[in-house]
mmCIF file of C-alpha atoms in Angstrom:
data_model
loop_
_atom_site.group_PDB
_atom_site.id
_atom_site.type_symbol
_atom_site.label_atom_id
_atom_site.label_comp_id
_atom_site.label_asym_id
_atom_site.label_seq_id
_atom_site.Cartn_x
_atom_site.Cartn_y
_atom_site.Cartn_z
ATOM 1 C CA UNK A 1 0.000 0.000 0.000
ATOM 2 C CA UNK A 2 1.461 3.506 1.011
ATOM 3 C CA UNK A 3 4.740 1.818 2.265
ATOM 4 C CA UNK A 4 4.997 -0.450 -0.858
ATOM 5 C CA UNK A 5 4.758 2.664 -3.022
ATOM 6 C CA UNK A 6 8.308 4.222 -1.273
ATOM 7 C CA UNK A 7 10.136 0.459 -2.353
ATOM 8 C CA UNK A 8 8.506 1.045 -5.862
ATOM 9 C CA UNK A 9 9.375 4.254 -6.364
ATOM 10 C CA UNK A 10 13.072 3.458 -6.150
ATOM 11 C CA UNK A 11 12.658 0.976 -9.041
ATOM 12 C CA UNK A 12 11.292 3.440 -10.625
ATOM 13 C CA UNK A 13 13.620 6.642 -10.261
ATOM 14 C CA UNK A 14 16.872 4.217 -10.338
ATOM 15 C CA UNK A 15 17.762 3.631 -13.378
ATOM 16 C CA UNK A 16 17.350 7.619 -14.218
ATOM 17 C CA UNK A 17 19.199 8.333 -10.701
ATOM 18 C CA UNK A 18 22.454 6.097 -11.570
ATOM 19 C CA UNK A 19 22.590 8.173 -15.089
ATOM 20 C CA UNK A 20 22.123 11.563 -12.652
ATOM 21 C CA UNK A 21 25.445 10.167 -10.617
ATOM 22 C CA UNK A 22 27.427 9.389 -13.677
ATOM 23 C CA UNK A 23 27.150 12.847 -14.639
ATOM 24 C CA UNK A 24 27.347 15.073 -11.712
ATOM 25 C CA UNK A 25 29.219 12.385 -8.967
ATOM 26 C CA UNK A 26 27.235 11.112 -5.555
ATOM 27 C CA UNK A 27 28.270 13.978 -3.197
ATOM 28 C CA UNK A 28 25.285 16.290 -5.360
ATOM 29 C CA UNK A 29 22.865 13.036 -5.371
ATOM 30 C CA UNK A 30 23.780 12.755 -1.506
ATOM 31 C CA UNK A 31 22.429 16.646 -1.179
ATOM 32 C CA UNK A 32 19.281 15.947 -3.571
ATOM 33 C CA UNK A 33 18.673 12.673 -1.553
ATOM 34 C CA UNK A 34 18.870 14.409 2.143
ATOM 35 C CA UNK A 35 16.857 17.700 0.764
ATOM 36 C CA UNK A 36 14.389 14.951 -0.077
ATOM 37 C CA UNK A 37 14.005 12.891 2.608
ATOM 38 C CA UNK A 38 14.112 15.692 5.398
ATOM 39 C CA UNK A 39 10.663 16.669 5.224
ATOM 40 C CA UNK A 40 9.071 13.213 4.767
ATOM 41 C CA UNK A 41 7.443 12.230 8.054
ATOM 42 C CA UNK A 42 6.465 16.443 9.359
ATOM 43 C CA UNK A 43 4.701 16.030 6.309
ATOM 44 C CA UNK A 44 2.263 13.121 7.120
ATOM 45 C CA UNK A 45 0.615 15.671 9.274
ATOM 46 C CA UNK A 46 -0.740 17.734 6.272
ATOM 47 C CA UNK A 47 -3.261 15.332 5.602
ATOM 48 C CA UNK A 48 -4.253 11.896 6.064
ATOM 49 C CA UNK A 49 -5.889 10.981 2.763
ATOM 50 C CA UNK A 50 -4.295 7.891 0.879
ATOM 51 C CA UNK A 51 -3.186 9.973 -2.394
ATOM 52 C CA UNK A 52 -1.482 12.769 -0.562
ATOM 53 C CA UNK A 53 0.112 9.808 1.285
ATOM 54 C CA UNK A 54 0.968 7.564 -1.406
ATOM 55 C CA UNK A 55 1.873 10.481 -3.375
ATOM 56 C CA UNK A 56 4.149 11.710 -0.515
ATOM 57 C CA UNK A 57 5.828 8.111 -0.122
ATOM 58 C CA UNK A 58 6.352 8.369 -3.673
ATOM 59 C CA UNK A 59 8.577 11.673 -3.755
ATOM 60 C CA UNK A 60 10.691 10.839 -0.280
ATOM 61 C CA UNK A 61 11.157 7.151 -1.692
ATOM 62 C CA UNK A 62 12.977 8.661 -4.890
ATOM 63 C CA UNK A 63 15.107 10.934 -2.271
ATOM 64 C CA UNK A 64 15.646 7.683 -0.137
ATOM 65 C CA UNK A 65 17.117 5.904 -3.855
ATOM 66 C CA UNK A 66 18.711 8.930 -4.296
ATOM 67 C CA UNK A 67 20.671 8.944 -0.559
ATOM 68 C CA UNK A 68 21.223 4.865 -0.642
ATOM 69 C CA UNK A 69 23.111 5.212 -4.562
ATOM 70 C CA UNK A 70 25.133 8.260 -3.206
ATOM 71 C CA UNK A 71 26.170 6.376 0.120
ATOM 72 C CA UNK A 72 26.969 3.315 -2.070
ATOM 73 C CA UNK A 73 29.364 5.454 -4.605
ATOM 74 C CA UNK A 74 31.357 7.001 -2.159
ATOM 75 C CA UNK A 75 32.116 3.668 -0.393
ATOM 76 C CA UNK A 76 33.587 2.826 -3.402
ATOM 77 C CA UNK A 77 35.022 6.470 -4.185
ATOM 78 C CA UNK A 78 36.589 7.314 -1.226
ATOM 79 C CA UNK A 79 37.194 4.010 0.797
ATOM 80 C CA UNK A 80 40.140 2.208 0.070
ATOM 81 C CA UNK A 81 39.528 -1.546 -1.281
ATOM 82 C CA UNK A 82 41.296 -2.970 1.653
ATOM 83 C CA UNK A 83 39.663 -0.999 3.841
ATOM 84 C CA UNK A 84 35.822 -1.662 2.876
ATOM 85 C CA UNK A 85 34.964 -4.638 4.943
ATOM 86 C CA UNK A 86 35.866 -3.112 8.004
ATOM 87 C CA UNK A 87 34.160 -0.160 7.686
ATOM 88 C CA UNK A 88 31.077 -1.591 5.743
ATOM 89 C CA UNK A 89 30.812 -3.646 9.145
ATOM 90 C CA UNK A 90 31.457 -0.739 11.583
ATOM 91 C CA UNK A 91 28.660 1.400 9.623
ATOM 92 C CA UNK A 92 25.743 -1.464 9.692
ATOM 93 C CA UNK A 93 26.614 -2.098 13.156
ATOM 94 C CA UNK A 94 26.257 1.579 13.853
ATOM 95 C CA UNK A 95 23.092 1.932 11.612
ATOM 96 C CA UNK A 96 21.469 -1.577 14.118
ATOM 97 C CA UNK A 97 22.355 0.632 16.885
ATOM 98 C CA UNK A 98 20.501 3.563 15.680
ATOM 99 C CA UNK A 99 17.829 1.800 14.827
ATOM 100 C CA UNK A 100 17.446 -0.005 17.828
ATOM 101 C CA UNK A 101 17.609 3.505 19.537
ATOM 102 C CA UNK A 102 15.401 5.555 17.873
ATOM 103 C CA UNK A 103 12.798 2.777 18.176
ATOM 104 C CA UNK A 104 12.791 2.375 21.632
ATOM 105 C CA UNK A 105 13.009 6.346 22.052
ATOM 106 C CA UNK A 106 9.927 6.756 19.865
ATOM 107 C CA UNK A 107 8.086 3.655 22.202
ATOM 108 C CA UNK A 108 9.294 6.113 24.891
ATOM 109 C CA UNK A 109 7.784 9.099 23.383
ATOM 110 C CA UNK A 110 4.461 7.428 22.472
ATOM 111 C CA UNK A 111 3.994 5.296 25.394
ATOM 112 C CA UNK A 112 4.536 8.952 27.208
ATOM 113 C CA UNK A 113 2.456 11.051 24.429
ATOM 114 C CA UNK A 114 -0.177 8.192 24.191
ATOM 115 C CA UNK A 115 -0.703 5.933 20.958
ATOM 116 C CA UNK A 116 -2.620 8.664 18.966
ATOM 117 C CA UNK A 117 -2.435 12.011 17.342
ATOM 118 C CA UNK A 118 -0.359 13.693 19.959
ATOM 119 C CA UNK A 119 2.176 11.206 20.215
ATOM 120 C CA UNK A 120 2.664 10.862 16.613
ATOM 121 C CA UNK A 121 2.844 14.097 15.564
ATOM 122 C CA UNK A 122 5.422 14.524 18.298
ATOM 123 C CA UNK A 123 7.419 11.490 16.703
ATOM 124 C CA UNK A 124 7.262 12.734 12.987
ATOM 125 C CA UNK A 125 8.169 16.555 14.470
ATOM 126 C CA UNK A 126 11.223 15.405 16.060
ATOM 127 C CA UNK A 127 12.141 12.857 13.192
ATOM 128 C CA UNK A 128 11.463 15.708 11.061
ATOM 129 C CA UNK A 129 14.256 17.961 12.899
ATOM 130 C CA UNK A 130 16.684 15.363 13.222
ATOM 131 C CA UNK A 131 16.997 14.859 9.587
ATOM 132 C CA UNK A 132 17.526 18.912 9.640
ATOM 133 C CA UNK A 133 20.391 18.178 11.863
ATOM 134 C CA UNK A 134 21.724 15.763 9.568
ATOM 135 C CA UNK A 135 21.868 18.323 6.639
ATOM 136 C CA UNK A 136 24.566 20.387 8.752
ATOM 137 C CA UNK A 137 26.381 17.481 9.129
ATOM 138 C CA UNK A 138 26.452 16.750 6.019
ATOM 139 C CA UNK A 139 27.239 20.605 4.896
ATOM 140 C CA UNK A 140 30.301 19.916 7.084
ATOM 141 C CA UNK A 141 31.877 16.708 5.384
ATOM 142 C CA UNK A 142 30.612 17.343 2.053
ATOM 143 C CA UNK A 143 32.316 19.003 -0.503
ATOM 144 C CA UNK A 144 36.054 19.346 -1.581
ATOM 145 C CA UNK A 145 37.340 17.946 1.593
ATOM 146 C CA UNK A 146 34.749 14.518 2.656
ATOM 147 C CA UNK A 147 38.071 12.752 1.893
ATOM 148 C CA UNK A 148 40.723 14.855 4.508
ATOM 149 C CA UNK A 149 37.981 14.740 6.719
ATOM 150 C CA UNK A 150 36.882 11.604 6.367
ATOM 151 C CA UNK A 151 40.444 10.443 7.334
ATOM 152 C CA UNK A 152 40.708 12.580 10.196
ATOM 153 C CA UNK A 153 37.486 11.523 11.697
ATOM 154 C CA UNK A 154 38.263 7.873 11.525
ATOM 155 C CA UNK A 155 42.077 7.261 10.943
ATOM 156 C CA UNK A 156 41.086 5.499 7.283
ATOM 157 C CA UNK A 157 43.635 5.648 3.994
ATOM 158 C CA UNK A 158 41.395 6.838 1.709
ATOM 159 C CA UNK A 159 42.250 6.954 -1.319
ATOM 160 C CA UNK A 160 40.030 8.397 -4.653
ATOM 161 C CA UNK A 161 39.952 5.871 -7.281
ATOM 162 C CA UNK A 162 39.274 8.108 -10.162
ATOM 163 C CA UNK A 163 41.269 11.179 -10.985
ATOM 164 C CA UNK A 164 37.878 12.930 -11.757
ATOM 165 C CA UNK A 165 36.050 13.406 -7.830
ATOM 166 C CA UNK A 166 33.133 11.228 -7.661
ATOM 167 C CA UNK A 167 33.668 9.459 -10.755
ATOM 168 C CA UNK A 168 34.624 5.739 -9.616
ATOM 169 C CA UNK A 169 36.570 3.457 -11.735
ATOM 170 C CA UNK A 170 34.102 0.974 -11.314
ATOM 171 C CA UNK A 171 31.540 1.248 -13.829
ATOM 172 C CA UNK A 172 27.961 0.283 -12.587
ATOM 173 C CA UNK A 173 25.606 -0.834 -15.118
ATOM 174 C CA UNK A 174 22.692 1.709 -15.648
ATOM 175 C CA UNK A 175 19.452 0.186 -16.486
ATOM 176 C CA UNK A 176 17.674 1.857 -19.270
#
């Protein structure tokens, strides 16, 4: 239903998203991705009618294919070959953590709040501003120097594997 339509929307917008990359590198799709995604769940307060929702699910699940292709280059753009496991681990071990945390903070907030409108538009407000608060952190990485910091923040040789930034040597197969 609405939650189908975000998985089917990134099938959708793919294929067009990987030729977007290609052209103008992942650190832009990153941007396009979070700018997407950020106002997602304040917006399920607007309205509660199925197309407004669906449509809704629709647009953030294109931002969410958008943010999971960008994340995926720069792995491979910035991350040194040897180095890929170990951090591929440490960031889905992370990622469990955070998810495991923000549920039991929203069971928190709704078993506080109560299991109805309140409590949920408190949970899709503060969602809402934490993905704000991820946009300045990713103003601060991105850019010319994700690499230099990058390798500050966590000791990594990173090294660029195309002489062209955000252009990896590997070539992905677009889907036309």
């Amino acid at each position: 239903s609405i939650f189908g339509c975000t998985v089917a929307s990134k099938v959708v917008f793919l294929p067009a998203i990987g030729r977007y990359a290609k052209r103008h590198g992942p650190v832009r799709l990153l941007w396009i991705g979070g700018l997407a995604i950020t106002p997602g769940a304040t917006l399920w307060l607007v309205s509660g009618e199925f197309w407004y929702l669906f449509c809704l699910q629709f647009f953030v699940g294109a931002g969410w294919a958008c943010w999971e292709m960008a994340t995926f280059l720069l792995v491979f753009d910035t991350i040194a070959e040897r180095e890929r496991a170990s951090v591929l681990t440490l960031f889905n071990f992370a990622n469990a953590i955070a998810i495991v945390a923000g549920s039991l903070l929203g069971a928190a907030v709704l078993r506080t709040m109560g299991v109805g409108e309140a409590g949920y538009a408190t949970l899709f407000v503060a969602t809402g501003a934490m993905r704000v608060a991820t946009l300045f952190m990713l103003a601060s990485i991105a850019g010319v120097g994700v690499r230099d910091r990058l390798r500050r923040i966590a000791g990594l040789d990173l090294q660029p594997l195309s002489p062209r930034p955000g252009a990896s040597s590997i070539d992905l197969p677009i889907v036309e």
